Coordinates of C-alpha atoms in Angstrom, one line a residue:
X224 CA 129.8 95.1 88.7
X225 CA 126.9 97.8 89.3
X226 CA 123.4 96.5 89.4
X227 CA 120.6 98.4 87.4
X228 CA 117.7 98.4 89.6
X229 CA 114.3 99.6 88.5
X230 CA 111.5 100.1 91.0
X231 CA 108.0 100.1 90.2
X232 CA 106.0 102.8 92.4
X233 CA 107.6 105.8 94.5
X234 CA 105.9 105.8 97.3
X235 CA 105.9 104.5 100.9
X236 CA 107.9 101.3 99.9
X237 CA 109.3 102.0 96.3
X238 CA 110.8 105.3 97.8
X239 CA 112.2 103.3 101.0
X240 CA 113.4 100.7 98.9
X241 CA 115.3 103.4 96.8
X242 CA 116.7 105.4 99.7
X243 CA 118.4 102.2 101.0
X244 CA 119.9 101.0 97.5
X245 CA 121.7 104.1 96.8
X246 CA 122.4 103.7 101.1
X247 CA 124.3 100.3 99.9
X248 CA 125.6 101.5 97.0
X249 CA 127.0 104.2 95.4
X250 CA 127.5 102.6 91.9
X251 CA 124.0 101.3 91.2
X252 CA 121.7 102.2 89.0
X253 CA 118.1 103.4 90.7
X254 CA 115.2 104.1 88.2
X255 CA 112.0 104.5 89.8
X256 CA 109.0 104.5 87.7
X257 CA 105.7 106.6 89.1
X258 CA 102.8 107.1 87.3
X259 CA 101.3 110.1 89.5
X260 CA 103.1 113.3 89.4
X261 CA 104.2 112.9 93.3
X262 CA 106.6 110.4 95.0
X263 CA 107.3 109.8 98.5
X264 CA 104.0 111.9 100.1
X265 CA 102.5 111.7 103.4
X266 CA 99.4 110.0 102.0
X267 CA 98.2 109.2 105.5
X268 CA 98.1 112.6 105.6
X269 CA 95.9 113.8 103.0
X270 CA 92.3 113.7 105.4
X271 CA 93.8 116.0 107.6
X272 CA 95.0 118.6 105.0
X273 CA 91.4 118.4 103.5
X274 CA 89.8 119.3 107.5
X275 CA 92.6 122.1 107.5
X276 CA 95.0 120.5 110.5
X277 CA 97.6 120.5 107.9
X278 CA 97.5 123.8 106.5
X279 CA 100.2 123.8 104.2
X280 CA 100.0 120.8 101.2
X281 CA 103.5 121.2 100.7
X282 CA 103.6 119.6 103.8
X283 CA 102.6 116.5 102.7
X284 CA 105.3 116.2 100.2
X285 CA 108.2 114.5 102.3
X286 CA 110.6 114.1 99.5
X287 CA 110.3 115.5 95.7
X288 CA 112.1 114.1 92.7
X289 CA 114.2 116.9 92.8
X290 CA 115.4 116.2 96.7
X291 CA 115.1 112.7 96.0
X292 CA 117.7 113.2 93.1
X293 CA 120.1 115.3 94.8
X294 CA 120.3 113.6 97.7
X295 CA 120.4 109.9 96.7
X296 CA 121.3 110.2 92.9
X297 CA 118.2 108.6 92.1
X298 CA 117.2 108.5 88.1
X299 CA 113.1 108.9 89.2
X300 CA 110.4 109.2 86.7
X301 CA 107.3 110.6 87.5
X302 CA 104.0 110.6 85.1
X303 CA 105.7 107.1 83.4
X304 CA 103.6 104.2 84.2
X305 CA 105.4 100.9 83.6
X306 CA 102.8 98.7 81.7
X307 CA 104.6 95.6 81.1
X308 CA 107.5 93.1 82.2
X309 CA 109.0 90.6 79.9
X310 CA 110.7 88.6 83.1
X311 CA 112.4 86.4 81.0
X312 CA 114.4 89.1 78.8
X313 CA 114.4 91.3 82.4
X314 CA 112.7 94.4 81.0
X315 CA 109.8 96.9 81.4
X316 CA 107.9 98.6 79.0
X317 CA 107.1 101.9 80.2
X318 CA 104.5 105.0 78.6
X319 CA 105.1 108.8 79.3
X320 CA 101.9 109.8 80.3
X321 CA 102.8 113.1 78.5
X322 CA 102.9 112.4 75.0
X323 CA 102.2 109.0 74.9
X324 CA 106.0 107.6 74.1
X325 CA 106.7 103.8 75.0
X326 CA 110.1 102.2 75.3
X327 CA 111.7 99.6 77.2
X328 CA 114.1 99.5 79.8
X329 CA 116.6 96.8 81.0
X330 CA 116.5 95.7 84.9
X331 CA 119.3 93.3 86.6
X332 CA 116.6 93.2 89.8
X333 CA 113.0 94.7 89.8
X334 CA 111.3 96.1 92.7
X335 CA 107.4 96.2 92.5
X336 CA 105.7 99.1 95.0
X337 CA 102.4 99.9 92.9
X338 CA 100.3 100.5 96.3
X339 CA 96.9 99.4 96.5
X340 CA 93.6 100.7 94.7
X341 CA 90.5 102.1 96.2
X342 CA 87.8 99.4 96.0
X343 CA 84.6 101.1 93.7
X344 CA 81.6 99.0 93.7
X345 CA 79.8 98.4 91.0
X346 CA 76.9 100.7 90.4
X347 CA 74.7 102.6 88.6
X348 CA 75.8 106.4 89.5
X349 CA 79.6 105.7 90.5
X350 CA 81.2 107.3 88.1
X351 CA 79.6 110.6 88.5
X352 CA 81.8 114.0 88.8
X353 CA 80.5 114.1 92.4
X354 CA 81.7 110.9 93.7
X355 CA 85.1 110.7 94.7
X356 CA 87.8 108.2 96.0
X357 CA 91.1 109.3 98.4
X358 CA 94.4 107.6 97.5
X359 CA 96.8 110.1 96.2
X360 CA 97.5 114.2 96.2
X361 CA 95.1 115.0 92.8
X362 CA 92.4 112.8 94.6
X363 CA 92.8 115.1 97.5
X364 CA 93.0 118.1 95.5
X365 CA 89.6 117.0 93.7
X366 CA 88.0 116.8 96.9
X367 CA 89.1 120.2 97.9
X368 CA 88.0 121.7 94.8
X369 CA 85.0 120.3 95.3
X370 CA 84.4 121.6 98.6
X371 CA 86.3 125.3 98.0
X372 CA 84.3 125.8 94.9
X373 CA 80.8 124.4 95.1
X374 CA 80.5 124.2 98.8
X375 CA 78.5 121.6 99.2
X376 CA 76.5 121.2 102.3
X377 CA 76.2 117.6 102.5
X378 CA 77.9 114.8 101.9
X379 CA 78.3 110.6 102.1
X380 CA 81.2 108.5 103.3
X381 CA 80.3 105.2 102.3
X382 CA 82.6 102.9 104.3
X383 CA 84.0 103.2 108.3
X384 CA 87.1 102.2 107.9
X385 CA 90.0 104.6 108.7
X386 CA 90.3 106.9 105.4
X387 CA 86.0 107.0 106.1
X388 CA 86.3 108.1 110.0
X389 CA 89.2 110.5 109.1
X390 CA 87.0 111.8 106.2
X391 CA 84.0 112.1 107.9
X392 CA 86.2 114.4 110.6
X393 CA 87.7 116.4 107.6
X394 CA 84.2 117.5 106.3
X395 CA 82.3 117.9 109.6
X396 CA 85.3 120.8 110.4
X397 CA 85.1 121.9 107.2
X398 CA 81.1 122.3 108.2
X399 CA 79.8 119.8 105.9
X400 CA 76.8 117.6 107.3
X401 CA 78.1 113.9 107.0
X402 CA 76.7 110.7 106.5
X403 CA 78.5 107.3 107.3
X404 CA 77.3 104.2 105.6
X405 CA 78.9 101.1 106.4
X406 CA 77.4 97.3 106.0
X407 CA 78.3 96.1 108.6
X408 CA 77.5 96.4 112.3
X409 CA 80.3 98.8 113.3
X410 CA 82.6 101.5 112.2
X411 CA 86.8 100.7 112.3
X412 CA 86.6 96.7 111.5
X413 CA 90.2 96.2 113.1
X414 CA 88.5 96.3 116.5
X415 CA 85.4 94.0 118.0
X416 CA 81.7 95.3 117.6
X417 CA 81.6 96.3 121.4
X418 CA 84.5 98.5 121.5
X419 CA 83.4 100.3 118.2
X420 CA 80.5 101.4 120.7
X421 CA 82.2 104.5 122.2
X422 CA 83.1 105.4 118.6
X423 CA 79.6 105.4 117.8
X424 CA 79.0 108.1 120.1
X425 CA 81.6 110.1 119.6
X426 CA 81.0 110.6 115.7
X427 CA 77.5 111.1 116.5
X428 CA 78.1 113.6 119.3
X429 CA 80.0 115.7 116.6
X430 CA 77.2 115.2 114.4
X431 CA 77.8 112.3 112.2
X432 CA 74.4 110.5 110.7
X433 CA 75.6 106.5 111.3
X434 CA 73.9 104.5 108.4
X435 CA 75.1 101.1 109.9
X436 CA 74.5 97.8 108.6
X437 CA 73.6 99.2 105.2
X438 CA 75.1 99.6 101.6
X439 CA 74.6 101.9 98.8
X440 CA 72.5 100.6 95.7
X441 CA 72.7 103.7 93.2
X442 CA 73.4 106.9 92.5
X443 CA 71.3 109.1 90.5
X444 CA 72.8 112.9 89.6
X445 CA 69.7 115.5 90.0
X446 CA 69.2 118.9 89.9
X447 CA 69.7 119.4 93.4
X448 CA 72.8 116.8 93.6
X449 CA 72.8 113.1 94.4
X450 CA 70.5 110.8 95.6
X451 CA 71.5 107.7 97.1
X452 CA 69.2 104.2 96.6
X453 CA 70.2 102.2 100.2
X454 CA 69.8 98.6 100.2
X455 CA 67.4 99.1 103.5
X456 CA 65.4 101.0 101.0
X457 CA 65.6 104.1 102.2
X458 CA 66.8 107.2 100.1
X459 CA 69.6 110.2 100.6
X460 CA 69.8 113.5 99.2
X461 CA 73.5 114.4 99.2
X462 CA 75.6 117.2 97.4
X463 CA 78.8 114.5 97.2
X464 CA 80.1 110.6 98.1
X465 CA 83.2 109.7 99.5
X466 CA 83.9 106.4 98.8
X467 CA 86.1 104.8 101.4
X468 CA 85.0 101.0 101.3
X469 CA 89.0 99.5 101.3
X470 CA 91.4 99.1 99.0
X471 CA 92.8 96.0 97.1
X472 CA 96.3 95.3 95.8
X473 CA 97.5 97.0 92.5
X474 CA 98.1 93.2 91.0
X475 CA 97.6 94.1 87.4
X476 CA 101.5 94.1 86.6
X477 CA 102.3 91.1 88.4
X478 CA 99.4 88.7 86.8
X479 CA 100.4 90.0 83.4
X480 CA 104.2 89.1 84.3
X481 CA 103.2 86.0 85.8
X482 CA 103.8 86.4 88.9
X483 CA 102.0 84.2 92.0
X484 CA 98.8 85.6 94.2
X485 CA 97.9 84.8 97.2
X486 CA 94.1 84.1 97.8
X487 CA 93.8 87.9 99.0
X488 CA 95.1 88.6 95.6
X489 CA 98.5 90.2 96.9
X490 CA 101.5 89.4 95.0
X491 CA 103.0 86.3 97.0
X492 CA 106.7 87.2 98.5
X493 CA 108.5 85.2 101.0
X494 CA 110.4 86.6 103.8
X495 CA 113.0 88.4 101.9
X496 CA 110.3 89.9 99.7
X497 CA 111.3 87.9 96.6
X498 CA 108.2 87.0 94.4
X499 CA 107.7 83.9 92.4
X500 CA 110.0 84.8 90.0
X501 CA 113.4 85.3 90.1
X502 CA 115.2 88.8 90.1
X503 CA 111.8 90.3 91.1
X504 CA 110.7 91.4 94.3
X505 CA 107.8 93.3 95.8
X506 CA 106.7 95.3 99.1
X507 CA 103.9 97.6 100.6
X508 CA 99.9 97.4 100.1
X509 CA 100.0 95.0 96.8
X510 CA 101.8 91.7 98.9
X511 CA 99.9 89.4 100.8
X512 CA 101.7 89.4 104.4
X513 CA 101.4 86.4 106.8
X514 CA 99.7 87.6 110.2
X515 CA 102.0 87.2 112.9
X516 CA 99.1 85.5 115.2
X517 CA 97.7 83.5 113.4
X518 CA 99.8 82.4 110.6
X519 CA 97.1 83.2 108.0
X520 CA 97.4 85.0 104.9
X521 CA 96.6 88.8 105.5
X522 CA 96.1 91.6 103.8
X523 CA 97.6 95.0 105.4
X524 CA 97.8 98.4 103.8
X525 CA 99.5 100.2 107.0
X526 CA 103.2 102.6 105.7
X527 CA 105.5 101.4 108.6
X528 CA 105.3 97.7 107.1
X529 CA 105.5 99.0 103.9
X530 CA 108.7 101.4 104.6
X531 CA 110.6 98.1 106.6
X532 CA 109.7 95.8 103.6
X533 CA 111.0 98.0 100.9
X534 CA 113.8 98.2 103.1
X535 CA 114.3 94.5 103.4
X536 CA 114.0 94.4 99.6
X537 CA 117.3 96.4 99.0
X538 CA 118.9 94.5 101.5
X539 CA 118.6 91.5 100.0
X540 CA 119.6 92.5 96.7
X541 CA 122.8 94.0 97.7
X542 CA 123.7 90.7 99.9
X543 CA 122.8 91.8 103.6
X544 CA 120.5 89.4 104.8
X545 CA 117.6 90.4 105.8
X546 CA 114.0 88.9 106.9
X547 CA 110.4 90.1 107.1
X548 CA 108.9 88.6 110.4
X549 CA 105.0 88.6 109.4
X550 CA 102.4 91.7 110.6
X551 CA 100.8 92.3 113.9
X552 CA 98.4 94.9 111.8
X553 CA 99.2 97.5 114.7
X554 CA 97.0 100.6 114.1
X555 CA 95.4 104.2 115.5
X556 CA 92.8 105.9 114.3
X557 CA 91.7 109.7 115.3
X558 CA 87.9 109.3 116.0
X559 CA 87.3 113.5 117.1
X560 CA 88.2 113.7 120.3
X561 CA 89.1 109.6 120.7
X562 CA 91.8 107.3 119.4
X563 CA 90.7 103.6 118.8
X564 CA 93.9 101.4 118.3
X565 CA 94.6 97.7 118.4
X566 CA 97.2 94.9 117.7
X567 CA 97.4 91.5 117.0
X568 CA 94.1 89.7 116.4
X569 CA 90.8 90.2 117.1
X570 CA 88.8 88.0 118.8
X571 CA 86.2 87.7 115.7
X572 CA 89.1 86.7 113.9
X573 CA 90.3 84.2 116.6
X574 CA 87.1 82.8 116.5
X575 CA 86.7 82.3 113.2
X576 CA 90.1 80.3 112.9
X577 CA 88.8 78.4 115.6
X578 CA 91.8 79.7 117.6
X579 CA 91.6 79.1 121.7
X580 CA 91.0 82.1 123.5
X581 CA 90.0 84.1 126.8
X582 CA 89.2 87.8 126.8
X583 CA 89.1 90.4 129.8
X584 CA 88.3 93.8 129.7
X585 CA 89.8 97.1 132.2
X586 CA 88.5 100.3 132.3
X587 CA 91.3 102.4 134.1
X588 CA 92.8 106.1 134.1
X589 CA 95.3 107.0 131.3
X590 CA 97.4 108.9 134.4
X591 CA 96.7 109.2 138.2
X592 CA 93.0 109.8 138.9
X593 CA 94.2 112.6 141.7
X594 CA 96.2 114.5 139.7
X595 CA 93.6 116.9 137.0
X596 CA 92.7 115.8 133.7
X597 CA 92.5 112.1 133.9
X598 CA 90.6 110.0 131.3
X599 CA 89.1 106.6 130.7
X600 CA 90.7 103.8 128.8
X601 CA 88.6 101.2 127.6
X602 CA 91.3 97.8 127.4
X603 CA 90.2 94.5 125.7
X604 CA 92.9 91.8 125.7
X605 CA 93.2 88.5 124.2
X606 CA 95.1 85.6 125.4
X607 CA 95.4 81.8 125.4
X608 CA 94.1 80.6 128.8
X609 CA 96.7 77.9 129.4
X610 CA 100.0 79.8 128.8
X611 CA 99.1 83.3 128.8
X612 CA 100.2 83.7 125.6
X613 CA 99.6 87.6 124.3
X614 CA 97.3 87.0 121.4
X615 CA 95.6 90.7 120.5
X616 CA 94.6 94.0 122.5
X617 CA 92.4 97.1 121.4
X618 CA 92.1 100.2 123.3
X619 CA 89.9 102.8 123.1
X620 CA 90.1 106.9 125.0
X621 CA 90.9 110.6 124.8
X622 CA 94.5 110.0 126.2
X623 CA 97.5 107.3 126.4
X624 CA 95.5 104.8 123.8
X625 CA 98.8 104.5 121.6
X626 CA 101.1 104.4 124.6
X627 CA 99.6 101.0 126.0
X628 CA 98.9 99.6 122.3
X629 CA 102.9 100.3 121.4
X630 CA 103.4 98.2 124.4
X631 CA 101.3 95.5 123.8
X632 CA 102.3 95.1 120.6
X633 CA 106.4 94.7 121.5
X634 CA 105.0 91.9 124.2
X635 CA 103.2 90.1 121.2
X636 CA 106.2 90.7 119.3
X637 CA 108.5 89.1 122.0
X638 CA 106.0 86.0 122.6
X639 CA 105.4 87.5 126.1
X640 CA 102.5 86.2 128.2
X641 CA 100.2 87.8 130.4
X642 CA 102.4 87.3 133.9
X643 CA 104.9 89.3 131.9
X644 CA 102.1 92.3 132.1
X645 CA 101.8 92.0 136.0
X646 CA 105.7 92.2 136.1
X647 CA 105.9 95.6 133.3
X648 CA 107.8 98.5 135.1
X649 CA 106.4 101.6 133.5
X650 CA 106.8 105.1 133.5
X651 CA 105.0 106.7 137.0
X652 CA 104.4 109.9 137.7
X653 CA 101.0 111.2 138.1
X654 CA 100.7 113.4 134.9
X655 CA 101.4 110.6 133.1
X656 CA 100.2 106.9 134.7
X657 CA 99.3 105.2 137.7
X658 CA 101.6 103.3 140.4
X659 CA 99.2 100.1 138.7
X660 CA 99.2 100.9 134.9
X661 CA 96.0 100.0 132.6
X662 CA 98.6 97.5 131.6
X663 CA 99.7 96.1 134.7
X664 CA 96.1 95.8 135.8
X665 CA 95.7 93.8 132.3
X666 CA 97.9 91.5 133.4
X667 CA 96.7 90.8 136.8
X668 CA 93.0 90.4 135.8
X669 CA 93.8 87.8 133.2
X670 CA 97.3 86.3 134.9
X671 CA 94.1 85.5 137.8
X672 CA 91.8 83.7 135.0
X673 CA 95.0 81.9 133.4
X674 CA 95.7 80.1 137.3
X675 CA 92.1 79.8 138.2
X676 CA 92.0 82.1 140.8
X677 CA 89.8 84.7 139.4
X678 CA 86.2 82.7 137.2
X679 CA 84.8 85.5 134.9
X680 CA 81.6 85.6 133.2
X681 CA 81.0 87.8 130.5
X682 CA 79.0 90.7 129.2
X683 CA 77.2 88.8 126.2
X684 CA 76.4 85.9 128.7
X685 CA 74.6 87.6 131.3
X686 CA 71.6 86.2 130.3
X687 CA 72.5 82.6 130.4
X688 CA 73.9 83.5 134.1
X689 CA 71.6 85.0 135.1
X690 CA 68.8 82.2 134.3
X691 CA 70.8 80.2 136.4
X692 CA 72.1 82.6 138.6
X693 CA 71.9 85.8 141.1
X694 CA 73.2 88.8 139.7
X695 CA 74.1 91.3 142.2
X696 CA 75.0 95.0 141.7
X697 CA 77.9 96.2 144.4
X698 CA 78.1 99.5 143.4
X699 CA 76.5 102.2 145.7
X700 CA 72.9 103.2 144.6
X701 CA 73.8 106.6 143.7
X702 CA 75.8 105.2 140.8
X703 CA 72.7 102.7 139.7
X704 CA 70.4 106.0 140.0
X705 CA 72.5 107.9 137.4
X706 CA 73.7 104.7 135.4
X707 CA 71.1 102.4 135.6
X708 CA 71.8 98.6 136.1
X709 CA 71.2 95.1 134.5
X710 CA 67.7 93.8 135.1
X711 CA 67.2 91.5 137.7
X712 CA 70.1 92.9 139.6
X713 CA 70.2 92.8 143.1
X714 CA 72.1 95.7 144.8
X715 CA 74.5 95.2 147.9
X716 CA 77.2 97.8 147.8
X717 CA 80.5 96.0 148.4
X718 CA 81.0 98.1 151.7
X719 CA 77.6 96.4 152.9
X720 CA 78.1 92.5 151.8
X721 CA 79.3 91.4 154.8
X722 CA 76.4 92.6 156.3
X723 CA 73.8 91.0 153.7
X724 CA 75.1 87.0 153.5
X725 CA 71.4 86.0 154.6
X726 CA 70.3 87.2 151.5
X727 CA 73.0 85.4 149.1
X728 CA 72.0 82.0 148.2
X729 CA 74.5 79.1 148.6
X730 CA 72.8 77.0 146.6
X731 CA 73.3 79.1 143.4
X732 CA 76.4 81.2 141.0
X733 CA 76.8 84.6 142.0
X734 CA 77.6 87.1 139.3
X735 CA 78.8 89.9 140.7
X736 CA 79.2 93.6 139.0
X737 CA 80.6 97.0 139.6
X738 CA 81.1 99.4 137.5
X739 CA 84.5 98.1 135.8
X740 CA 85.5 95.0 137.4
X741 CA 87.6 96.3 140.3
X742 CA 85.3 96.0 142.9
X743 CA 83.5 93.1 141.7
X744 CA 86.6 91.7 142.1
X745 CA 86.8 92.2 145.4
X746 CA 83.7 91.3 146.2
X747 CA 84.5 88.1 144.3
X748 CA 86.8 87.4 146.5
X749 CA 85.3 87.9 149.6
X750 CA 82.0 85.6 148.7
X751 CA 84.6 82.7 147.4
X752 CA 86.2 82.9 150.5
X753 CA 83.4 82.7 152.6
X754 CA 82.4 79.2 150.6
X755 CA 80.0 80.9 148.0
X756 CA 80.0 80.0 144.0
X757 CA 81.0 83.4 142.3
X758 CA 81.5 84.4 138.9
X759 CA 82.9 88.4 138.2
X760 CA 81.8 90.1 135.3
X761 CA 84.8 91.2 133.2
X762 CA 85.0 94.6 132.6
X763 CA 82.1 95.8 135.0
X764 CA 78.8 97.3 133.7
X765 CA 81.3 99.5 131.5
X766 CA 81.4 96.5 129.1
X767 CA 77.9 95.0 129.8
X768 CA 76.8 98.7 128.2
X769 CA 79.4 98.1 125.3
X770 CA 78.0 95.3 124.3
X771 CA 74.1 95.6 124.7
X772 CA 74.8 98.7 122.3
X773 CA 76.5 96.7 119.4
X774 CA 75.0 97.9 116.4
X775 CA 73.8 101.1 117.6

């Protein structure tokens, strides 16, 4: 016997979901429901139309309810928002948008994919013409209209997440002064406050006014445009707001069916995307995911997870097995001429789940440093410091970011450890990586801190060490001229140490520092074999710079 499927939402999940049932079987019966007039578009995609790198908007439309239909046979309803579920007779209640007509519609399995919703705070001004949210094609087409018709020649982003960064991007090319606001201390939360730092930079250097650790207040429509009330009590003049804050599960649906949350407010699913109720299931941004660190409850609105689960979903319903194995949260964000990208957990959230941890930090070449064009990676990786367990890694550079990310996130996937790293065989050559990758080089700084052979200090506790301490600088003076150094430093160039042990206490912790941990290293060694008490500073002055800038 046929099953009648309907699925709730056409995008991302809900058109995966689709693809695959009519994949499984011919004979079913595939309605999808979608309240917008688009299915299955490149939504990740719509910042970049709006800058112009996607010139075409048809570009963004991967499938249309006409392909959709002849190539899967699928019975898809655009502009019909479903707007209730009787679970117990196993039926929807769905409204044409055009025309207002309700009826029901029978279901032998229900699949809900409503997406997530942009998160509007509540104040005065929000709901002015001017201020505008980015979740689908006619919020995109807004914006453009916006900009094409009025030209505006400023405008907000409240919020640093990645639809603010890419938007701020879009409407600097589009020659638009920006302005970032975001409460809290950093830009792209994903990451830790010191590697945001280089991001910092690099949206000012294109001309992006940070507004960080603040929040907007109100909005007031003038003649001249809008003006913004901050919580630090300053004030800003501004021709339009993007609001790019986050986004929160489309839930309204499931708590009128009945259906369980989670304490994110996701719709609960287990691992074969069934929901509290029977004969429905649900997938993409409105489920609450477990994270596959930490075991917590998680919230991630990212398309590949979405795409496997609705996948999973079908699976199930046609009687193939089939299991969703929690979320690493594996992202990338463009940030101009930078990609910032990380996996697993971070170690703000490690620390607030009390989890045990040790970080390092590399600073190496995305590709030979001989061979032209070579450029820094800034590597922060997380492990347990007993077994070396893989526990999160962010990454930060012009080049190769998603390269060593991918592959950090298949060894956290595989429960591989840190001596795994030291063992990786990469691709070599020199226009693309180094005899020693970033990643190898990973591994053996932290694979040394796992067996005791290699005692670390870190950036943020230089000042404790150095109470107690000597810190010495072993980087050659030209470097500290054009650099500068940590105060209190004591400079013996590495080349020279051997030379200087009369003026090394023995008595006292030496904390050495280069410029990213390679020849501190060495030095390291060198004073702990010659009977001295030496701590390295992970990462070099490179990090110690990262992290004295947090908030900046």
């Amino acid at each position: 016997m046929s099953k009648k499927i309907v699925i709730v939402g056409g995008v991302a999940g809900g058109a995966s979901a689709a693809a695959r049932a009519r994949r499984l079987s011919e004979d079913a019966q595939i309605i999808v429901f979608e309240r917008d007039s688009f299915i299955s578009f490149a939504n990740c995609g719509l910042p970049y139309h709006i800058g112009g790198e996607i010139k075409e908007r048809s570009a963004l439309l991967v499938q249309t309810p006409e392909s959709m239909k002849a190539r899967f046979n699928l019975d898809i309803r655009i502009q019909t928002e479903v707007i209730s579920i009787d679970a117990a007779a196993k039926s929807v209640t769905v409204r044409e948008l055009n025309g207002g007509q309700e009826y029901t519609e029978s279901y032998d399995e229900m699949i809900l994919s409503p997406g997530a919703v942009p998160i509007v705070p509540p104040i005065d001004g929000v709901d002015s013409h001017s201020v505008f949210t980015l979740r689908n094609i006619p919020d995109m087409d807004r914006i453009i209209r916006k900009i094409n018709i009025e030209s505006p020649r400023s405008a907000v982003v409240v919020g640093g997440g990645y639809i603010g960064i890419e938007m701020a991007e879009a409407l600097i090319q589009r020659g638009i002064e920006t302005t970032m606001v975001e409460l809290a201390n950093q830009i792209m939360p994903p990451i830790d406050p010191e590697m945001a730092v280089p991001l910092h930079q690099e949206m000012r250097r294109h001309g992006v006014r940070l507004q960080l650790s603040d929040a907007v207040d109100g909005i007031v429509e003038t003649g001249d445009g809008l003006e913004l009330t901050m919580r630090s009590g300053k004030t800003i003049a501004t021709d339009m707001v993007i609001l790019a804050i986050g986004v929160r599960p489309e839930n309204t649906l499931a708590k009128m069916a009945g259906l369980a949350l989670g304490e994110k407010g996701g719709i609960q699913v287990n691992s074969a995307m069934q929901t509290s109720i029977e004969h429905i299931w649900a997938v993409g941004d409105a489920i609450e995911v477990k994270d596959f660190v930490t075991g917590m409850a998680a919230q991630i609105p990212l398309a590949g997870p979405a795409n496997r689960q609705g996948r999973i979903a079908a699976d199930n319903i046609f009687g193939h097995p089939s299991r969703y194995k929690d979320s690493l949260g594996t992202g990338i964000c463009k940030v101009f001429e930078l990609s910032a990208a990380s996996t697993g957990a971070s170690e703000k959230l490690l620390q607030a789940q009390g989890t045990r941890f040790e970080k390092i930090y590399v600073h190496g070449a995305d590709h030979a440093n001989y061979y032209p064009g070579a450029t820094q990676i800034n590597l922060k990786l997380l492990f347990d410091p007993q077994d070396g367990k893989i526990l999160g890694a962010q990454a930060i550079g012009a080049k190769g970011v998603d390269k060593r990310i991918d592959v950090l996130a298949t060894a956290i996937r595989g429960g591989m450890t840190v001596f795994d790293l030291e063992e990786f065989e990469l691709c070599y050559a020199p226009p693309f990586g180094s005899a020693k990758d970033v990643i190898n080089q990973a591994g053996f700084v932290a694979s040394n801190v796992c067996r005791g052979e290699h005692e670390i200090c870190h950036a943020v506790n230089v000042p404790d060490c150095a109470s107690d301490g000597v810190l010495i600088d072993v980087r050659n003076p030209t470097e500290i001229g054009v650099l500068g150094t940590i105060d209190e430093a004591m400079n013996i160039p590495v080349n020279n140490l051997r030379d200087n042990l009369h003026r090394l206490p023995k008595d006292k912790t030496l904390i050495v520092f280069c410029a990213v941990g390679l020849r501190g290293y060495v030095a390291y060694k060198m004073l702990t074999n010659l009977g001295y008490k030496v701590r390295n500073l992970t990462g070099g002055y490179t990090t110690y710079q990262m992290v004295k800038r947090i908030g900046m």
